[in-house]
Every structure is written in structure tokens, then in C-alpha cells.
GROMACS .gro file of C-alpha atoms in nm:
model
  223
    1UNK     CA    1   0.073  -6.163  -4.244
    2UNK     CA    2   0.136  -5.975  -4.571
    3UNK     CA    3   0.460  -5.962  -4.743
    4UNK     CA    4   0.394  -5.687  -4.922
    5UNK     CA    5   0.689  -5.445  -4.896
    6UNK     CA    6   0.710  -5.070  -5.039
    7UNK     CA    7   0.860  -5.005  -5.333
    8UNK     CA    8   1.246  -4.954  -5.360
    9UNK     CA    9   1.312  -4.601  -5.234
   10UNK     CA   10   0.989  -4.553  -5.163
   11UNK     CA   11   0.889  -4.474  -4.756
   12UNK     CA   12   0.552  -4.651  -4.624
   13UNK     CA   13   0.268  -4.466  -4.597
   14UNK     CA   14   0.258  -4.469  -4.174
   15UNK     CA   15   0.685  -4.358  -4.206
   16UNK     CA   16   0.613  -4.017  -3.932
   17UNK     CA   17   0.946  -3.938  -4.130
   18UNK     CA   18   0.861  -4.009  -4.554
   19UNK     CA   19   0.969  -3.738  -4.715
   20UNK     CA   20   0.687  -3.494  -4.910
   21UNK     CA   21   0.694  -3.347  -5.215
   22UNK     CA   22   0.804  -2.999  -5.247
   23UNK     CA   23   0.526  -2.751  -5.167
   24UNK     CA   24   0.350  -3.038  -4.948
   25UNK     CA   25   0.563  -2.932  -4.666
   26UNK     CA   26   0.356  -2.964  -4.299
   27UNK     CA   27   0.307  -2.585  -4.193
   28UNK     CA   28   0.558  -2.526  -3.831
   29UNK     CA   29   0.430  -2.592  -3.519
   30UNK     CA   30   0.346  -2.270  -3.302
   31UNK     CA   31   0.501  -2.385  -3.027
   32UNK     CA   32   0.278  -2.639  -2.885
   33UNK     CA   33   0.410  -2.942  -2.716
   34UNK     CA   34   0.148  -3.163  -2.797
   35UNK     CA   35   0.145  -3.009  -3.156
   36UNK     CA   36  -0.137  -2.828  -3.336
   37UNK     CA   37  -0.167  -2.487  -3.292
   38UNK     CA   38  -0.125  -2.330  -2.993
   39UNK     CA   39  -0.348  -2.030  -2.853
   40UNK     CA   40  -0.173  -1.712  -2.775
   41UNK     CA   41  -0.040  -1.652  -2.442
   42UNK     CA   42  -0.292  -1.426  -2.281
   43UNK     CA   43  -0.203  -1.055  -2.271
   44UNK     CA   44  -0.033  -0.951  -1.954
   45UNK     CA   45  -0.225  -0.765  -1.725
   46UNK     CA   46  -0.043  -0.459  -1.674
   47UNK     CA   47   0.148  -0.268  -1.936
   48UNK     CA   48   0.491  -0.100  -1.938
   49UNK     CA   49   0.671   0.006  -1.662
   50UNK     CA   50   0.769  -0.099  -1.317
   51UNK     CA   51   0.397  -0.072  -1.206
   52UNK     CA   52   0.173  -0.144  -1.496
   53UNK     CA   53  -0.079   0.003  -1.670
   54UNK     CA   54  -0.403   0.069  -1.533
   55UNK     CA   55  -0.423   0.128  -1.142
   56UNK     CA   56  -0.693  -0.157  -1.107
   57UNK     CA   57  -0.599  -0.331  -1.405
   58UNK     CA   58  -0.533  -0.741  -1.329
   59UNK     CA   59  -0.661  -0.980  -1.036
   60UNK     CA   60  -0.371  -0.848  -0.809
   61UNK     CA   61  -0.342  -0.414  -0.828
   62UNK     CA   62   0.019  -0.461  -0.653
   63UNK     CA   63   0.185  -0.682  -0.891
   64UNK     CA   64   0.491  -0.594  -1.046
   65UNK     CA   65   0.466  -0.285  -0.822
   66UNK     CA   66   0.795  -0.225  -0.542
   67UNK     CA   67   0.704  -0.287  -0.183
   68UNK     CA   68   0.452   0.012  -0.027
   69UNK     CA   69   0.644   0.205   0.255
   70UNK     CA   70   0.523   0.098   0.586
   71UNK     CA   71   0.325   0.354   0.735
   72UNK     CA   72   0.574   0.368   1.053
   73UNK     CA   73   0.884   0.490   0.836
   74UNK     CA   74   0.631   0.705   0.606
   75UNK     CA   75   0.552   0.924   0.914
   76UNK     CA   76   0.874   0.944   1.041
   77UNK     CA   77   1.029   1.068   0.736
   78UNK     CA   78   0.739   1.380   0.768
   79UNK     CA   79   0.879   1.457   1.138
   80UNK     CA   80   1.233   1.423   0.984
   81UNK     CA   81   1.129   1.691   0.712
   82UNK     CA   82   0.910   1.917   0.937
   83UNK     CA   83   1.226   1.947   1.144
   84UNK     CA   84   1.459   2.033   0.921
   85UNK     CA   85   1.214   2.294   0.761
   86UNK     CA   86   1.095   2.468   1.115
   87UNK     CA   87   1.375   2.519   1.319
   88UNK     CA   88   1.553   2.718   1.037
   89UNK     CA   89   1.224   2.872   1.019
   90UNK     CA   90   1.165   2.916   1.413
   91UNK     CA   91   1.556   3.075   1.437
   92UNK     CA   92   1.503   3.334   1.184
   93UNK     CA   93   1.162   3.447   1.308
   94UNK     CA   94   1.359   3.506   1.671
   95UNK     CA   95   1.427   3.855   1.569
   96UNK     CA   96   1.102   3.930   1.545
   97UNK     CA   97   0.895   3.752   1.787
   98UNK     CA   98   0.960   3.395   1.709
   99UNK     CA   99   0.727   3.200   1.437
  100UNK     CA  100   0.505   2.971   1.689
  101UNK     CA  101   0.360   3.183   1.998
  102UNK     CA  102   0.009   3.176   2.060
  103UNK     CA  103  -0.233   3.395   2.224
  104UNK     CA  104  -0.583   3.368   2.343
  105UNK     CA  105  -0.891   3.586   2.257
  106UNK     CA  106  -0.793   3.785   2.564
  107UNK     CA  107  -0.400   3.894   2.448
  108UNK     CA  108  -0.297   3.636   2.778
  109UNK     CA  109  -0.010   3.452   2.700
  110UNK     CA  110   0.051   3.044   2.605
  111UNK     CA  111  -0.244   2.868   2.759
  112UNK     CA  112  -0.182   2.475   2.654
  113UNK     CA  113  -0.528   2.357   2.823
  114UNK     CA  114  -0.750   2.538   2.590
  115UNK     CA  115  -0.591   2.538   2.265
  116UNK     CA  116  -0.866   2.520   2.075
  117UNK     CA  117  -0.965   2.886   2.215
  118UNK     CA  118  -0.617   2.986   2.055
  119UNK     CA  119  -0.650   3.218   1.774
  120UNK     CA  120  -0.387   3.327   1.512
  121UNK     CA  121  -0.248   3.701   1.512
  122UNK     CA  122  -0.159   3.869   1.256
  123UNK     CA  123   0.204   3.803   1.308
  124UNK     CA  124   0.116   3.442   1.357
  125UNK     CA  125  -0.060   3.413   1.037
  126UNK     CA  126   0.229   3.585   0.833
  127UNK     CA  127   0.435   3.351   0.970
  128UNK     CA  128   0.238   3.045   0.875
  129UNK     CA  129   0.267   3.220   0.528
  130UNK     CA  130   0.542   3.202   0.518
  131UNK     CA  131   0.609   2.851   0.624
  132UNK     CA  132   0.333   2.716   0.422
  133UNK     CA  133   0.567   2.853   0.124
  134UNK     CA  134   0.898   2.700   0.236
  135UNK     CA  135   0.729   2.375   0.290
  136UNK     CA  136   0.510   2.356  -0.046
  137UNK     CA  137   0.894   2.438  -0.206
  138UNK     CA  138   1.079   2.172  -0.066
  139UNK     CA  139   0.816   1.895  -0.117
  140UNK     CA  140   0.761   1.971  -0.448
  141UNK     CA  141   1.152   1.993  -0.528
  142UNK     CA  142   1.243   1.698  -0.389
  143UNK     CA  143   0.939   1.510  -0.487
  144UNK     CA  144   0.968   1.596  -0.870
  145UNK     CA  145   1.376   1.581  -0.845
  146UNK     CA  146   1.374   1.161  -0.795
  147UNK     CA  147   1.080   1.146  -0.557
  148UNK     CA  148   1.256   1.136  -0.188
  149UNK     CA  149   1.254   1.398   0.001
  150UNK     CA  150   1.558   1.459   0.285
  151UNK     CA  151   1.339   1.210   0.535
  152UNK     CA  152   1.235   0.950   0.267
  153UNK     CA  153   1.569   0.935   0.141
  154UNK     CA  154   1.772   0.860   0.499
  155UNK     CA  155   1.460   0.595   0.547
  156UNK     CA  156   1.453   0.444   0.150
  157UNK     CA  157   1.158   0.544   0.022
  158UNK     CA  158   1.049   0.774  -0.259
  159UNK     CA  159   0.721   0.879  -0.390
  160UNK     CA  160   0.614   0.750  -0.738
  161UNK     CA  161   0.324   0.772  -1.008
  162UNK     CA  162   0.074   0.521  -0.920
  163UNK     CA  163  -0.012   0.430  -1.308
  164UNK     CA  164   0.348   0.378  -1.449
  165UNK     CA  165   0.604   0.426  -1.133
  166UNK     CA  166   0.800   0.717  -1.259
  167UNK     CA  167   0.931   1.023  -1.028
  168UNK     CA  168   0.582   1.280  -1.027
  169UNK     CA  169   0.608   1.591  -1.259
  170UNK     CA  170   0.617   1.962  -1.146
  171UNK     CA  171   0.247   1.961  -1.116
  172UNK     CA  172   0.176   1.623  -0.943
  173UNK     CA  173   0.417   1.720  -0.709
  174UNK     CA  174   0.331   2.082  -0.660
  175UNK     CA  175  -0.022   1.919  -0.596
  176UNK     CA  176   0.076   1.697  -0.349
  177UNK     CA  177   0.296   1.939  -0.146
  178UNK     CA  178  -0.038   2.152  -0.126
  179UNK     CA  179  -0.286   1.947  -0.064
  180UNK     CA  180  -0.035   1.809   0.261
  181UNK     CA  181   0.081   2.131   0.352
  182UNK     CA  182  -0.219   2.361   0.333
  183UNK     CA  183  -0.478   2.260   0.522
  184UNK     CA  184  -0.209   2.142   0.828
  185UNK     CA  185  -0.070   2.470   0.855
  186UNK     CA  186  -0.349   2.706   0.765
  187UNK     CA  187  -0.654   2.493   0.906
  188UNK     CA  188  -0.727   2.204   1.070
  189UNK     CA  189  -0.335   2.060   1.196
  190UNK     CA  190  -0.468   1.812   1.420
  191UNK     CA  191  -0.771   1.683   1.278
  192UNK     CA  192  -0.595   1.667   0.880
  193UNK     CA  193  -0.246   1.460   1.036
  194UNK     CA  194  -0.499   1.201   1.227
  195UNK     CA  195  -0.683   1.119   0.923
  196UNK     CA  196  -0.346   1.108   0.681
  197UNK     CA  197  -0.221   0.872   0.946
  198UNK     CA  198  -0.529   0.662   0.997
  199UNK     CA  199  -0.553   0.587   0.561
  200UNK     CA  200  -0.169   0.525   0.575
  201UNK     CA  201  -0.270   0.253   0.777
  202UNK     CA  202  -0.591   0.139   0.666
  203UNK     CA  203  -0.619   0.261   0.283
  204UNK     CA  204  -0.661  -0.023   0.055
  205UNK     CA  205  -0.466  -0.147  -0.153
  206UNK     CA  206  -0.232   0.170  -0.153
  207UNK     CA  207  -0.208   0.336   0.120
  208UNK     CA  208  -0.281   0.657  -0.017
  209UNK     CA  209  -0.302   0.920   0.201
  210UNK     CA  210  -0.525   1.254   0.121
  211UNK     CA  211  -0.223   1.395  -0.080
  212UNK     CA  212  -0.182   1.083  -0.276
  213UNK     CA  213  -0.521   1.007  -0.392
  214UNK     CA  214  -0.506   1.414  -0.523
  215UNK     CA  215  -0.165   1.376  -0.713
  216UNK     CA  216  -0.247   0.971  -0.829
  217UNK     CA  217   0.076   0.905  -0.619
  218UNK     CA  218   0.204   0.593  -0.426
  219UNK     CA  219   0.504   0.597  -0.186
  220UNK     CA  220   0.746   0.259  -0.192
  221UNK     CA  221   1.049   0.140  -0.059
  222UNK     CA  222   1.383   0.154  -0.263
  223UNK     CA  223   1.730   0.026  -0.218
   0.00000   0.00000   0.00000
């Protein structure tokens, strides 16, 4: 075994804690445990804002994003605000022949069992007008005022921008009130709430209905 000791005041060469010269400092560790450098933490897959960046950015497209309305509440919040739109509507069209009569080809009167032999007066048609107008208003005012309508509000939920989560602009929302509202008063009522209903359900991974995909919009659940 060697004697050999260091000088006086000097540290030995294997010391982890000998001082260095000045300017021979080690360069700080970036933060790895093991030392060495560590690499960079990966950039997050979504940017800013309660729902990311990119729609399909990231392994997961609903992370970070609230809980999607289930498709029960989400259609009765529509019957909650059809309601409260028509039978204002239906009262004040009393006066003048109510709002929602039908008449067959032949002038006869109601005839449930062949409704699709139903055709649309002229009064009936003005009438849809006008309705189509009242509810295109109120969807797109509530929508772009904080995204809940009368309905989504008593049932917490509220529409949002499917890219960043904010309340939709004028024209998202004006979008979305039209592409909902047209076609199921002016066209095809039946056939356009069955297949809104069916992608509520069965839409991946957003549940988008027709109106939605149009406007880039998602509907979630708030406090």
C-alpha cells in the first residue's frame, strides 16, 4: 500500500468535491437525474386552450377536452328549445289560422295516416317562414352569447369550437342554427332529426351531428 499522501491543501485527484480553477467550472446539469444532459421533454400534443390545437392532433383527439354531452340530454335540450320557440309561435298564429294545420292534395282536412301525401299551403309555408327565422335567431344568439341555449343551459351543456374550446362566433353560430333549422322545417323533418340523432350516437370521436361538422363545433358538459 502506498503512503503517498497529497500535498498540503491540495485535494486528490478522485476528491468528486476538489475544487477547480476559475473558468474550469463543470457546465450545470439540465436537469437530469442521472446527470449528463438531458433531452427535451417532448412537445405536448395539443396547443393552447382547453381543447388543444389541432382536432386530430395527439394519440388521444379527446384529451384535455371537457366531457362530450351525452346524446340523451343533447336531444332533450332541442325538445326543451323547440317548445319554448313554437307555442309562442303556435298562439300568435291563432288569429289567423293557427301555424301547424295540414291539408291534403284534395283541400280535406288533417289526415295523420298519409302524411307523406300532406302538402304545404301557402299559409303553411309563410308560417314555416316565419318560424325558420325565429328559430335560426335564437340558436345563433344563444349559441354565440356563451354557447347554451335555454335547454342546454337547464341540462349543463354548451356548444364550443372544436379546435380551441371557445364560445362559436356570429358566423359559426349563424351556420349552425341553419344548417339545423333549415332543412327540418323547410324539407325533410323526419328523415334530417333521425340521422342528427343516429351520429349523436354513433359519430366518432365527437359526436358531431350534421350542424356540427358544418360550424367545426362540439357540444360538452359544464358545471
Amino acid at each position: 500500500m502506498s503512503n503517498d499522501q497529497p500535498p498540503p491543501g491540495q485535494p486528490p485527484e478522485d476528491d468528486p468535491f476538489r475544487k477547480r480553477p476559475p473558468g474550469d467550472q463543470p457546465p450545470p446539469s439540465s436537469g437530469s437525474p442521472y446527470g449528463g444532459s438531458a433531452p427535451p421533454p417532448p412537445p405536448p400534443p395539443y396547443g393552447p386552450g382547453p381543447y388543444g390545437g389541432g382536432p386530430y392532433g395527439g394519440a388521444d383527439p379527446l384529451a384535455g377536452m371537457p366531457p362530450l354531452a351525452e346524446p340523451g340530454k343533447r336531444i332533450l335540450a332541442r325538445l326543451i328549445d323547440f317548445l319554448i320557440i313554437s307555442i309562442p309561435l303556435y298562439l300568435i298564429s291563432l288569429p289567423w289560422g293557427g301555424a301547424v294545420g295540414m291539408s291534403d292534395g284534395n283541400g280535406n282536412d288533417d289526415d295523420v295516416s298519409d302524411v307523406f301525401a300532406q302538402t304545404y299551403s301557402g299559409h303553411q309555408l309563410l308560417w314555416s317562414l316565419i318560424g325558420l327565422v325565429c328559430y335560426v335567431a335564437y340558436d345563433t344568439y344563444f349559441t354565440h352569447k356563451d354557447g347554451r341555449t335555454l335547454g342546454k343551459r337547464l341540462l349543463k351543456m354548451r356548444v364550443a369550437m372544436l379546435n380551441d374550446g371557445r364560445v362559436p362566433d356570429t358566423g359559426a353560430a349563424f351556420l349552425r342554427a341553419v344548417v339545423l333549422w333549415l332543412p327540418a322545417l323547410l324539407c325533410c323533418p323526419c328523415l334530417w332529426w333521425l340521422i342528427n340523432i343516429v351520429l349523436m350516437f354513433t359519430d366518432k370521436p365527437y359526436r358531431q351531428g350534421l350542424q356540427d361538422k358544418a360550424a367545426k363545433t362540439v357540444v360538452v358538459t359544464v358545471n
